[in-house]
PDB file of C-alpha atoms in Angstrom:
ATOM      1  CA  UNK A1364      37.201 -24.282 125.165  1.00 95.00           C
ATOM      2  CA  UNK A1365      36.736 -27.439 123.108  1.00 93.00           C
ATOM      3  CA  UNK A1366      38.153 -26.152 119.756  1.00 93.00           C
ATOM      4  CA  UNK A1367      41.809 -25.011 122.148  1.00 95.00           C
ATOM      5  CA  UNK A1368      43.575 -28.150 122.809  1.00 94.00           C
ATOM      6  CA  UNK A1369      46.260 -28.266 126.031  1.00 95.00           C
ATOM      7  CA  UNK A1370      49.362 -29.186 123.965  1.00 95.00           C
ATOM      8  CA  UNK A1371      50.464 -26.178 120.998  1.00 94.00           C
ATOM      9  CA  UNK A1372      51.874 -27.019 118.099  1.00 93.00           C
ATOM     10  CA  UNK A1373      55.678 -26.838 119.932  1.00 94.00           C
ATOM     11  CA  UNK A1374      54.916 -29.204 121.834  1.00 94.00           C
ATOM     12  CA  UNK A1375      54.799 -26.916 125.075  1.00 95.00           C
ATOM     13  CA  UNK A1376      51.597 -27.044 127.586  1.00 97.00           C
ATOM     14  CA  UNK A1377      48.914 -24.068 128.035  1.00 97.00           C
ATOM     15  CA  UNK A1378      50.008 -24.201 131.803  1.00 97.00           C
ATOM     16  CA  UNK A1379      53.288 -22.853 130.610  1.00 96.00           C
ATOM     17  CA  UNK A1380      51.808 -20.389 128.761  1.00 97.00           C
ATOM     18  CA  UNK A1381      52.727 -16.695 129.999  1.00 97.00           C
ATOM     19  CA  UNK A1382      49.883 -14.164 130.193  1.00 97.00           C
ATOM     20  CA  UNK A1383      49.997 -13.164 127.098  1.00 98.00           C
ATOM     21  CA  UNK A1384      49.891 -15.922 125.353  1.00 97.00           C
ATOM     22  CA  UNK A1385      46.770 -16.785 127.532  1.00 98.00           C
ATOM     23  CA  UNK A1386      45.164 -13.637 126.426  1.00 98.00           C
ATOM     24  CA  UNK A1387      45.543 -13.659 122.940  1.00 97.00           C
ATOM     25  CA  UNK A1388      43.312 -17.262 123.205  1.00 98.00           C
ATOM     26  CA  UNK A1389      40.753 -15.187 125.565  1.00 98.00           C
ATOM     27  CA  UNK A1390      40.684 -11.944 123.357  1.00 98.00           C
ATOM     28  CA  UNK A1391      38.709 -14.749 120.635  1.00 97.00           C
ATOM     29  CA  UNK A1392      36.586 -15.511 123.265  1.00 98.00           C
ATOM     30  CA  UNK A1393      35.812 -12.020 123.768  1.00 98.00           C
ATOM     31  CA  UNK A1394      35.532 -11.174 120.660  1.00 98.00           C
ATOM     32  CA  UNK A1395      32.599 -14.479 119.565  1.00 98.00           C
ATOM     33  CA  UNK A1396      30.456 -12.179 122.185  1.00 98.00           C
ATOM     34  CA  UNK A1397      30.982 -14.333 125.673  1.00 98.00           C
ATOM     35  CA  UNK A1398      30.892 -12.647 129.026  1.00 98.00           C
ATOM     36  CA  UNK A1399      31.206 -16.069 131.000  1.00 98.00           C
ATOM     37  CA  UNK A1400      33.956 -19.076 130.536  1.00 97.00           C
ATOM     38  CA  UNK A1401      34.134 -22.724 131.676  1.00 98.00           C
ATOM     39  CA  UNK A1402      38.075 -23.208 131.205  1.00 96.00           C
ATOM     40  CA  UNK A1403      37.853 -26.755 130.305  1.00 95.00           C
ATOM     41  CA  UNK A1404      40.627 -28.670 131.432  1.00 96.00           C
ATOM     42  CA  UNK A1405      41.238 -30.430 127.935  1.00 95.00           C
ATOM     43  CA  UNK A1406      42.622 -26.427 127.651  1.00 97.00           C
ATOM     44  CA  UNK A1407      44.057 -25.831 130.741  1.00 98.00           C
ATOM     45  CA  UNK A1408      43.515 -27.025 133.856  1.00 98.00           C
ATOM     46  CA  UNK A1409      43.116 -24.570 136.306  1.00 98.00           C
ATOM     47  CA  UNK A1410      43.169 -26.527 139.428  1.00 98.00           C
ATOM     48  CA  UNK A1411      46.803 -27.247 138.929  1.00 98.00           C
ATOM     49  CA  UNK A1412      48.304 -23.738 138.789  1.00 98.00           C
ATOM     50  CA  UNK A1413      50.728 -22.264 141.441  1.00 97.00           C
ATOM     51  CA  UNK A1414      47.822 -19.652 143.765  1.00 97.00           C
ATOM     52  CA  UNK A1415      50.413 -16.741 141.644  1.00 97.00           C
ATOM     53  CA  UNK A1416      49.608 -17.980 138.106  1.00 98.00           C
ATOM     54  CA  UNK A1417      46.101 -18.591 139.025  1.00 98.00           C
ATOM     55  CA  UNK A1418      45.837 -15.121 140.221  1.00 98.00           C
ATOM     56  CA  UNK A1419      47.681 -14.153 136.986  1.00 98.00           C
ATOM     57  CA  UNK A1420      44.846 -16.035 134.935  1.00 98.00           C
ATOM     58  CA  UNK A1421      41.842 -14.876 137.070  1.00 98.00           C
ATOM     59  CA  UNK A1422      43.246 -11.494 136.201  1.00 98.00           C
ATOM     60  CA  UNK A1423      43.593 -12.322 132.353  1.00 98.00           C
ATOM     61  CA  UNK A1424      39.651 -13.713 132.033  1.00 98.00           C
ATOM     62  CA  UNK A1425      38.845 -10.239 134.163  1.00 98.00           C
ATOM     63  CA  UNK A1426      40.342  -8.059 131.537  1.00 98.00           C
ATOM     64  CA  UNK A1427      38.141  -9.689 128.966  1.00 98.00           C
ATOM     65  CA  UNK A1428      35.341  -8.979 130.604  1.00 98.00           C
ATOM     66  CA  UNK A1429      34.892 -12.810 131.678  1.00 98.00           C
ATOM     67  CA  UNK A1430      34.060 -14.931 134.817  1.00 98.00           C
ATOM     68  CA  UNK A1431      33.783 -18.582 135.661  1.00 98.00           C
ATOM     69  CA  UNK A1432      30.209 -19.659 136.525  1.00 98.00           C
ATOM     70  CA  UNK A1433      31.438 -23.490 136.037  1.00 98.00           C
ATOM     71  CA  UNK A1434      34.505 -26.106 135.269  1.00 98.00           C
ATOM     72  CA  UNK A1435      33.955 -29.151 133.416  1.00 98.00           C
ATOM     73  CA  UNK A1436      36.811 -32.041 133.803  1.00 97.00           C
ATOM     74  CA  UNK A1437      36.914 -34.225 130.294  1.00 93.00           C
ATOM     75  CA  UNK A1438      38.305 -37.726 130.021  1.00 96.00           C
ATOM     76  CA  UNK A1439      39.570 -37.490 133.666  1.00 97.00           C
ATOM     77  CA  UNK A1440      37.675 -41.441 134.722  1.00 97.00           C
ATOM     78  CA  UNK A1441      37.102 -41.729 138.295  1.00 98.00           C
ATOM     79  CA  UNK A1442      37.212 -45.070 137.893  1.00 98.00           C
ATOM     80  CA  UNK A1443      39.930 -45.722 136.110  1.00 97.00           C
ATOM     81  CA  UNK A1444      41.633 -48.979 137.650  1.00 96.00           C
ATOM     82  CA  UNK A1445      45.193 -47.320 137.527  1.00 97.00           C
ATOM     83  CA  UNK A1446      44.634 -43.959 137.748  1.00 97.00           C
ATOM     84  CA  UNK A1447      41.250 -43.232 139.192  1.00 97.00           C
ATOM     85  CA  UNK A1448      42.772 -42.647 142.840  1.00 98.00           C
ATOM     86  CA  UNK A1449      44.693 -39.439 141.283  1.00 98.00           C
ATOM     87  CA  UNK A1450      41.676 -38.201 138.919  1.00 98.00           C
ATOM     88  CA  UNK A1451      39.799 -38.106 142.306  1.00 98.00           C
ATOM     89  CA  UNK A1452      42.315 -36.370 144.122  1.00 98.00           C
ATOM     90  CA  UNK A1453      42.393 -33.752 141.432  1.00 98.00           C
ATOM     91  CA  UNK A1454      38.766 -33.489 141.101  1.00 98.00           C
ATOM     92  CA  UNK A1455      38.452 -32.533 145.071  1.00 98.00           C
ATOM     93  CA  UNK A1456      41.173 -29.815 143.445  1.00 98.00           C
ATOM     94  CA  UNK A1457      38.647 -28.563 140.782  1.00 98.00           C
ATOM     95  CA  UNK A1458      36.023 -27.923 143.546  1.00 98.00           C
ATOM     96  CA  UNK A1459      38.640 -25.626 145.530  1.00 98.00           C
ATOM     97  CA  UNK A1460      39.727 -23.901 142.993  1.00 98.00           C
ATOM     98  CA  UNK A1461      36.084 -23.513 141.822  1.00 98.00           C
ATOM     99  CA  UNK A1462      35.397 -22.181 144.986  1.00 98.00           C
ATOM    100  CA  UNK A1463      37.918 -19.829 145.319  1.00 98.00           C
ATOM    101  CA  UNK A1464      36.978 -18.608 141.663  1.00 98.00           C
ATOM    102  CA  UNK A1465      33.323 -18.154 142.051  1.00 98.00           C
ATOM    103  CA  UNK A1466      32.309 -20.732 139.812  1.00 98.00           C
ATOM    104  CA  UNK A1467      28.659 -22.220 140.848  1.00 98.00           C
ATOM    105  CA  UNK A1468      29.065 -25.895 139.983  1.00 98.00           C
ATOM    106  CA  UNK A1469      32.156 -28.344 138.415  1.00 98.00           C
ATOM    107  CA  UNK A1470      31.123 -31.369 135.554  1.00 98.00           C
ATOM    108  CA  UNK A1471      32.847 -34.790 135.821  1.00 98.00           C
ATOM    109  CA  UNK A1472      32.487 -38.036 134.078  1.00 95.00           C
ATOM    110  CA  UNK A1473      34.063 -41.409 133.663  1.00 97.00           C
ATOM    111  CA  UNK A1474      35.468 -41.725 130.144  1.00 97.00           C
ATOM    112  CA  UNK A1475      38.992 -41.533 129.351  1.00 96.00           C
ATOM    113  CA  UNK A1476      41.152 -40.288 126.810  1.00 96.00           C
ATOM    114  CA  UNK A1477      40.851 -40.986 123.379  1.00 96.00           C
ATOM    115  CA  UNK A1478      42.487 -44.035 121.598  1.00 97.00           C
ATOM    116  CA  UNK A1479      44.747 -44.006 118.950  1.00 97.00           C
ATOM    117  CA  UNK A1480      41.871 -44.866 116.708  1.00 98.00           C
ATOM    118  CA  UNK A1481      39.303 -42.456 117.496  1.00 97.00           C
ATOM    119  CA  UNK A1482      42.086 -39.784 117.301  1.00 95.00           C
ATOM    120  CA  UNK A1483      42.848 -40.891 113.310  1.00 97.00           C
ATOM    121  CA  UNK A1484      38.981 -40.585 112.741  1.00 96.00           C
ATOM    122  CA  UNK A1485      37.423 -37.679 111.407  1.00 95.00           C
ATOM    123  CA  UNK A1486      34.507 -38.180 113.958  1.00 96.00           C
ATOM    124  CA  UNK A1487      35.924 -39.902 117.262  1.00 96.00           C
ATOM    125  CA  UNK A1488      32.465 -40.967 118.313  1.00 96.00           C
ATOM    126  CA  UNK A1489      32.619 -43.349 114.955  1.00 96.00           C
ATOM    127  CA  UNK A1490      35.253 -45.293 116.482  1.00 97.00           C
ATOM    128  CA  UNK A1491      34.855 -47.539 119.498  1.00 97.00           C
ATOM    129  CA  UNK A1492      35.856 -45.851 123.296  1.00 96.00           C
ATOM    130  CA  UNK A1493      36.996 -47.186 125.966  1.00 95.00           C
ATOM    131  CA  UNK A1494      34.049 -48.944 128.175  1.00 97.00           C
ATOM    132  CA  UNK A1495      33.096 -49.317 132.125  1.00 97.00           C
ATOM    133  CA  UNK A1496      33.167 -52.450 133.333  1.00 96.00           C
ATOM    134  CA  UNK A1497      29.442 -52.946 135.171  1.00 93.00           C
ATOM    135  CA  UNK A1498      30.000 -55.256 137.936  1.00 97.00           C
ATOM    136  CA  UNK A1499      28.499 -54.297 141.038  1.00 98.00           C
ATOM    137  CA  UNK A1500      32.371 -53.019 142.611  1.00 98.00           C
ATOM    138  CA  UNK A1501      32.526 -51.213 139.854  1.00 98.00           C
ATOM    139  CA  UNK A1502      29.201 -49.761 140.671  1.00 98.00           C
ATOM    140  CA  UNK A1503      29.912 -48.978 144.226  1.00 98.00           C
ATOM    141  CA  UNK A1504      32.842 -47.814 143.897  1.00 98.00           C
ATOM    142  CA  UNK A1505      31.737 -44.443 141.603  1.00 98.00           C
ATOM    143  CA  UNK A1506      29.009 -44.495 144.078  1.00 98.00           C
ATOM    144  CA  UNK A1507      31.656 -44.277 146.674  1.00 98.00           C
ATOM    145  CA  UNK A1508      33.599 -41.553 144.758  1.00 98.00           C
ATOM    146  CA  UNK A1509      31.026 -39.668 143.728  1.00 98.00           C
ATOM    147  CA  UNK A1510      29.633 -39.301 147.444  1.00 98.00           C
ATOM    148  CA  UNK A1511      33.031 -38.578 148.371  1.00 98.00           C
ATOM    149  CA  UNK A1512      33.430 -35.647 146.173  1.00 98.00           C
ATOM    150  CA  UNK A1513      29.524 -34.195 146.831  1.00 98.00           C
ATOM    151  CA  UNK A1514      30.052 -33.920 150.382  1.00 98.00           C
ATOM    152  CA  UNK A1515      33.194 -31.727 149.549  1.00 98.00           C
ATOM    153  CA  UNK A1516      31.284 -29.940 146.520  1.00 98.00           C
ATOM    154  CA  UNK A1517      28.295 -29.581 149.391  1.00 98.00           C
ATOM    155  CA  UNK A1518      30.701 -28.068 151.459  1.00 98.00           C
ATOM    156  CA  UNK A1519      31.939 -25.421 149.119  1.00 98.00           C
ATOM    157  CA  UNK A1520      28.256 -24.439 148.268  1.00 98.00           C
ATOM    158  CA  UNK A1521      28.957 -26.135 144.741  1.00 98.00           C
ATOM    159  CA  UNK A1522      26.561 -28.684 142.347  1.00 98.00           C
ATOM    160  CA  UNK A1523      28.344 -31.594 140.507  1.00 98.00           C
ATOM    161  CA  UNK A1524      27.213 -32.816 137.574  1.00 98.00           C
ATOM    162  CA  UNK A1525      27.743 -35.871 135.772  1.00 98.00           C
ATOM    163  CA  UNK A1526      28.419 -35.844 131.847  1.00 98.00           C
ATOM    164  CA  UNK A1527      26.222 -38.783 130.422  1.00 98.00           C
ATOM    165  CA  UNK A1528      28.235 -40.434 127.950  1.00 98.00           C
ATOM    166  CA  UNK A1529      28.513 -43.629 125.890  1.00 98.00           C
ATOM    167  CA  UNK A1530      29.475 -46.933 127.638  1.00 98.00           C
ATOM    168  CA  UNK A1531      30.352 -45.318 130.524  1.00 98.00           C
ATOM    169  CA  UNK A1532      27.915 -46.258 133.959  1.00 97.00           C
ATOM    170  CA  UNK A1533      26.140 -43.343 133.345  1.00 97.00           C
ATOM    171  CA  UNK A1534      25.997 -43.613 128.981  1.00 97.00           C
ATOM    172  CA  UNK A1535      22.082 -44.528 129.269  1.00 98.00           C
ATOM    173  CA  UNK A1536      19.003 -41.754 130.861  1.00 98.00           C
ATOM    174  CA  UNK A1537      18.723 -44.991 133.006  1.00 98.00           C
ATOM    175  CA  UNK A1538      21.814 -45.762 134.319  1.00 98.00           C
ATOM    176  CA  UNK A1539      22.523 -41.925 134.798  1.00 98.00           C
ATOM    177  CA  UNK A1540      18.968 -41.728 137.334  1.00 98.00           C
ATOM    178  CA  UNK A1541      20.178 -44.995 138.870  1.00 98.00           C
ATOM    179  CA  UNK A1542      23.574 -43.525 139.747  1.00 98.00           C
ATOM    180  CA  UNK A1543      22.441 -39.971 141.097  1.00 98.00           C
ATOM    181  CA  UNK A1544      19.651 -41.907 143.100  1.00 98.00           C
ATOM    182  CA  UNK A1545      21.918 -44.376 144.585  1.00 98.00           C
ATOM    183  CA  UNK A1546      24.302 -41.416 145.183  1.00 98.00           C
ATOM    184  CA  UNK A1547      22.194 -39.570 146.782  1.00 98.00           C
ATOM    185  CA  UNK A1548      23.294 -36.070 147.460  1.00 98.00           C
ATOM    186  CA  UNK A1549      20.781 -33.187 146.913  1.00 98.00           C
ATOM    187  CA  UNK A1550      23.561 -31.012 144.637  1.00 98.00           C
ATOM    188  CA  UNK A1551      25.183 -34.444 142.885  1.00 98.00           C
ATOM    189  CA  UNK A1552      22.574 -33.942 139.579  1.00 98.00           C
ATOM    190  CA  UNK A1553      23.104 -34.963 136.045  1.00 98.00           C
ATOM    191  CA  UNK A1554      24.977 -33.254 133.122  1.00 98.00           C
ATOM    192  CA  UNK A1555      22.307 -34.162 130.339  1.00 98.00           C
ATOM    193  CA  UNK A1556      24.675 -34.138 127.319  1.00 98.00           C
ATOM    194  CA  UNK A1557      22.182 -36.288 125.309  1.00 98.00           C
ATOM    195  CA  UNK A1558      24.111 -35.213 122.322  1.00 98.00           C
ATOM    196  CA  UNK A1559      27.158 -37.341 123.392  1.00 98.00           C
ATOM    197  CA  UNK A1560      24.641 -40.335 122.886  1.00 98.00           C
ATOM    198  CA  UNK A1561      22.210 -38.683 119.929  1.00 98.00           C
ATOM    199  CA  UNK A1562      25.657 -38.861 117.569  1.00 98.00           C
ATOM    200  CA  UNK A1563      26.431 -42.832 117.790  1.00 98.00           C
ATOM    201  CA  UNK A1564      26.142 -44.696 115.024  1.00 97.00           C
ATOM    202  CA  UNK A1565      23.910 -46.961 116.794  1.00 96.00           C
ATOM    203  CA  UNK A1566      20.865 -47.515 117.933  1.00 95.00           C
ATOM    204  CA  UNK A1567      19.727 -45.136 121.160  1.00 97.00           C
ATOM    205  CA  UNK A1568      17.031 -44.104 123.157  1.00 98.00           C
ATOM    206  CA  UNK A1569      14.688 -41.234 121.966  1.00 97.00           C
ATOM    207  CA  UNK A1570      16.586 -38.205 122.897  1.00 98.00           C
ATOM    208  CA  UNK A1571      12.275 -37.335 124.429  1.00 98.00           C
ATOM    209  CA  UNK A1572      12.375 -40.713 126.319  1.00 98.00           C
ATOM    210  CA  UNK A1573      15.695 -40.024 127.885  1.00 98.00           C
ATOM    211  CA  UNK A1574      15.213 -36.527 129.026  1.00 98.00           C
ATOM    212  CA  UNK A1575      11.760 -37.365 130.311  1.00 98.00           C
ATOM    213  CA  UNK A1576      13.654 -39.325 132.933  1.00 98.00           C
ATOM    214  CA  UNK A1577      16.229 -37.409 133.404  1.00 98.00           C
ATOM    215  CA  UNK A1578      15.131 -33.694 133.898  1.00 98.00           C
ATOM    216  CA  UNK A1579      14.304 -34.209 137.379  1.00 98.00           C
ATOM    217  CA  UNK A1580      18.042 -34.149 137.698  1.00 98.00           C
ATOM    218  CA  UNK A1581      19.815 -32.006 135.664  1.00 98.00           C
ATOM    219  CA  UNK A1582      22.280 -29.476 136.857  1.00 98.00           C
ATOM    220  CA  UNK A1583      25.500 -28.174 134.628  1.00 98.00           C
ATOM    221  CA  UNK A1584      24.476 -28.897 131.213  1.00 98.00           C
ATOM    222  CA  UNK A1585      26.700 -29.396 128.290  1.00 98.00           C
ATOM    223  CA  UNK A1586      24.535 -28.493 125.406  1.00 98.00           C
ATOM    224  CA  UNK A1587      25.219 -29.706 121.646  1.00 98.00           C
ATOM    225  CA  UNK A1588      23.202 -31.000 118.617  1.00 98.00           C
ATOM    226  CA  UNK A1589      23.325 -33.485 115.672  1.00 98.00           C
ATOM    227  CA  UNK A1590      21.447 -34.202 112.641  1.00 98.00           C
ATOM    228  CA  UNK A1591      21.021 -38.041 112.914  1.00 97.00           C
ATOM    229  CA  UNK A1592      19.544 -39.804 110.282  1.00 97.00           C
ATOM    230  CA  UNK A1593      18.229 -43.592 110.313  1.00 96.00           C
ATOM    231  CA  UNK A1594      17.712 -45.726 107.265  1.00 95.00           C
ATOM    232  CA  UNK A1595      15.249 -48.427 108.536  1.00 91.00           C
ATOM    233  CA  UNK A1596      15.652 -50.725 105.894  1.00 94.00           C
ATOM    234  CA  UNK A1597      19.164 -51.155 106.522  1.00 95.00           C
ATOM    235  CA  UNK A1598      19.741 -50.558 110.155  1.00 92.00           C
ATOM    236  CA  UNK A1599      22.451 -47.486 108.770  1.00 95.00           C
ATOM    237  CA  UNK A1600      23.372 -44.702 111.057  1.00 96.00           C
ATOM    238  CA  UNK A1601      24.731 -41.371 110.026  1.00 97.00           C
ATOM    239  CA  UNK A1602      25.498 -38.332 112.644  1.00 97.00           C
ATOM    240  CA  UNK A1603      26.606 -35.339 112.171  1.00 97.00           C
ATOM    241  CA  UNK A1604      27.408 -31.961 113.899  1.00 98.00           C
ATOM    242  CA  UNK A1605      24.649 -29.385 113.452  1.00 98.00           C
ATOM    243  CA  UNK A1606      23.591 -25.932 115.272  1.00 98.00           C
ATOM    244  CA  UNK A1607      21.720 -26.118 118.308  1.00 98.00           C
ATOM    245  CA  UNK A1608      18.288 -24.881 116.933  1.00 97.00           C
ATOM    246  CA  UNK A1609      18.836 -26.960 113.725  1.00 97.00           C
ATOM    247  CA  UNK A1610      19.900 -30.802 115.086  1.00 98.00           C
ATOM    248  CA  UNK A1611      17.718 -33.595 115.932  1.00 98.00           C
ATOM    249  CA  UNK A1612      17.313 -32.810 119.430  1.00 98.00           C
ATOM    250  CA  UNK A1613      14.464 -29.901 119.948  1.00 98.00           C
ATOM    251  CA  UNK A1614      16.037 -28.090 122.783  1.00 98.00           C
ATOM    252  CA  UNK A1615      13.470 -25.809 123.351  1.00 97.00           C
ATOM    253  CA  UNK A1616      11.236 -28.680 124.924  1.00 98.00           C
ATOM    254  CA  UNK A1617      13.945 -30.394 126.384  1.00 98.00           C
ATOM    255  CA  UNK A1618      15.260 -27.269 128.504  1.00 98.00           C
ATOM    256  CA  UNK A1619      11.024 -26.914 129.242  1.00 97.00           C
ATOM    257  CA  UNK A1620      10.922 -30.287 130.556  1.00 98.00           C
ATOM    258  CA  UNK A1621      14.103 -29.444 132.728  1.00 98.00           C
ATOM    259  CA  UNK A1622      12.663 -25.756 133.802  1.00 98.00           C
ATOM    260  CA  UNK A1623       9.912 -27.421 135.148  1.00 98.00           C
ATOM    261  CA  UNK A1624      11.245 -29.561 137.602  1.00 98.00           C
ATOM    262  CA  UNK A1625      13.510 -26.773 138.926  1.00 97.00           C
ATOM    263  CA  UNK A1626      16.526 -26.252 136.430  1.00 97.00           C
ATOM    264  CA  UNK A1627      18.781 -23.715 137.518  1.00 96.00           C
ATOM    265  CA  UNK A1628      21.929 -24.200 136.396  1.00 97.00           C
ATOM    266  CA  UNK A1629      24.759 -23.314 134.051  1.00 98.00           C
ATOM    267  CA  UNK A1630      24.458 -24.243 130.390  1.00 98.00           C
ATOM    268  CA  UNK A1631      27.652 -25.108 128.554  1.00 98.00           C
ATOM    269  CA  UNK A1632      27.648 -24.667 124.688  1.00 98.00           C
ATOM    270  CA  UNK A1633      30.241 -26.993 122.421  1.00 97.00           C
ATOM    271  CA  UNK A1634      30.009 -27.440 118.704  1.00 97.00           C
ATOM    272  CA  UNK A1635      32.661 -30.010 116.957  1.00 96.00           C
ATOM    273  CA  UNK A1636      34.046 -29.438 113.404  1.00 94.00           C
ATOM    274  CA  UNK A1637      34.109 -26.314 111.121  1.00 95.00           C
ATOM    275  CA  UNK A1638      34.601 -22.955 113.536  1.00 97.00           C
ATOM    276  CA  UNK A1639      33.230 -23.993 116.123  1.00 97.00           C
ATOM    277  CA  UNK A1640      33.608 -21.381 118.179  1.00 97.00           C
ATOM    278  CA  UNK A1641      31.368 -19.226 116.067  1.00 98.00           C
ATOM    279  CA  UNK A1642      28.707 -21.808 116.329  1.00 98.00           C
ATOM    280  CA  UNK A1643      29.105 -21.947 119.995  1.00 98.00           C
ATOM    281  CA  UNK A1644      28.120 -18.357 119.625  1.00 98.00           C
ATOM    282  CA  UNK A1645      25.351 -18.917 117.687  1.00 98.00           C
ATOM    283  CA  UNK A1646      23.821 -21.700 119.746  1.00 98.00           C
ATOM    284  CA  UNK A1647      24.472 -19.293 123.093  1.00 98.00           C
ATOM    285  CA  UNK A1648      22.428 -16.686 121.137  1.00 98.00           C
ATOM    286  CA  UNK A1649      19.819 -19.301 120.509  1.00 98.00           C
ATOM    287  CA  UNK A1650      19.678 -20.266 124.326  1.00 98.00           C
ATOM    288  CA  UNK A1651      19.173 -16.930 125.145  1.00 96.00           C
ATOM    289  CA  UNK A1652      16.203 -16.874 122.410  1.00 96.00           C
ATOM    290  CA  UNK A1653      14.374 -19.646 123.890  1.00 96.00           C
ATOM    291  CA  UNK A1654      14.955 -19.234 127.811  1.00 96.00           C
ATOM    292  CA  UNK A1655      11.803 -17.751 129.565  1.00 91.00           C
ATOM    293  CA  UNK A1656      12.432 -13.746 130.402  1.00 83.00           C
ATOM    294  CA  UNK A1657      12.404 -12.451 133.795  1.00 76.00           C
ATOM    295  CA  UNK A1658       9.014 -10.607 134.585  1.00 68.00           C
ATOM    296  CA  UNK A1659       9.050  -7.436 135.092  1.00 50.00           C
ATOM    297  CA  UNK A1660       6.942  -4.678 136.968  1.00 47.00           C
ATOM    298  CA  UNK A1661       5.690  -1.599 136.401  1.00 48.00           C
TER     299      UNK A1661
END
């Protein structure tokens, strides 16, 4: 749903749309062949809908044959000094709502809203965004808040995954592994969204080296890919979005690495640029081709 903004051209919020308007949007999703939906709170905060409106939304989703196996929160930094506490409280509402709608996982992160320069750029990741502090107190706060959310999720039978994103506490494979290890809850895992890092116009760790570290901890996973060109003579780096099977990351290999460590969580397919929904649909089809098929018996 990253193709669909939460604020409409007329200034209204999707929170206030009618069931018929929600239906028009979800018709796009169903027409692209999807039977599962992550509403993604950049489009709609289902955790902030009144009970009757949530029921209405779920009825609309069901009318299009859509279920919700997982929910992502985006740009709601859990350790933001001004609004972090409010984001944690919202996170608890998301967990309760996820359990109510039948989801099995929720993705959280430490990255904040796009700044004005990022909003003006063709590709926002080419402009420097928010950086997390790295002092011990901030780290301890992150561990504490994640453990609180993780314990709540465990009580509900849910998994939490932490989205890797540049310049955050989980902006590297080493940082992500250290954080989930410090939280030390079996249901708190890593959202191995290494596409967020491969797209950066700066030196980054090789995708396979990252996967070797994070595969044992992989949970609900946002997958997208980029073409990455590095000029060793000048140090220049250029990237552009690409369908999963055509980009720099070999997802056949990356996914097999995670499966070898017991990965059994949902995927969220993403793509920026062009008809992102249609490319997400091709990404879905690619995943279905490369995932192991259930063994059948005669």
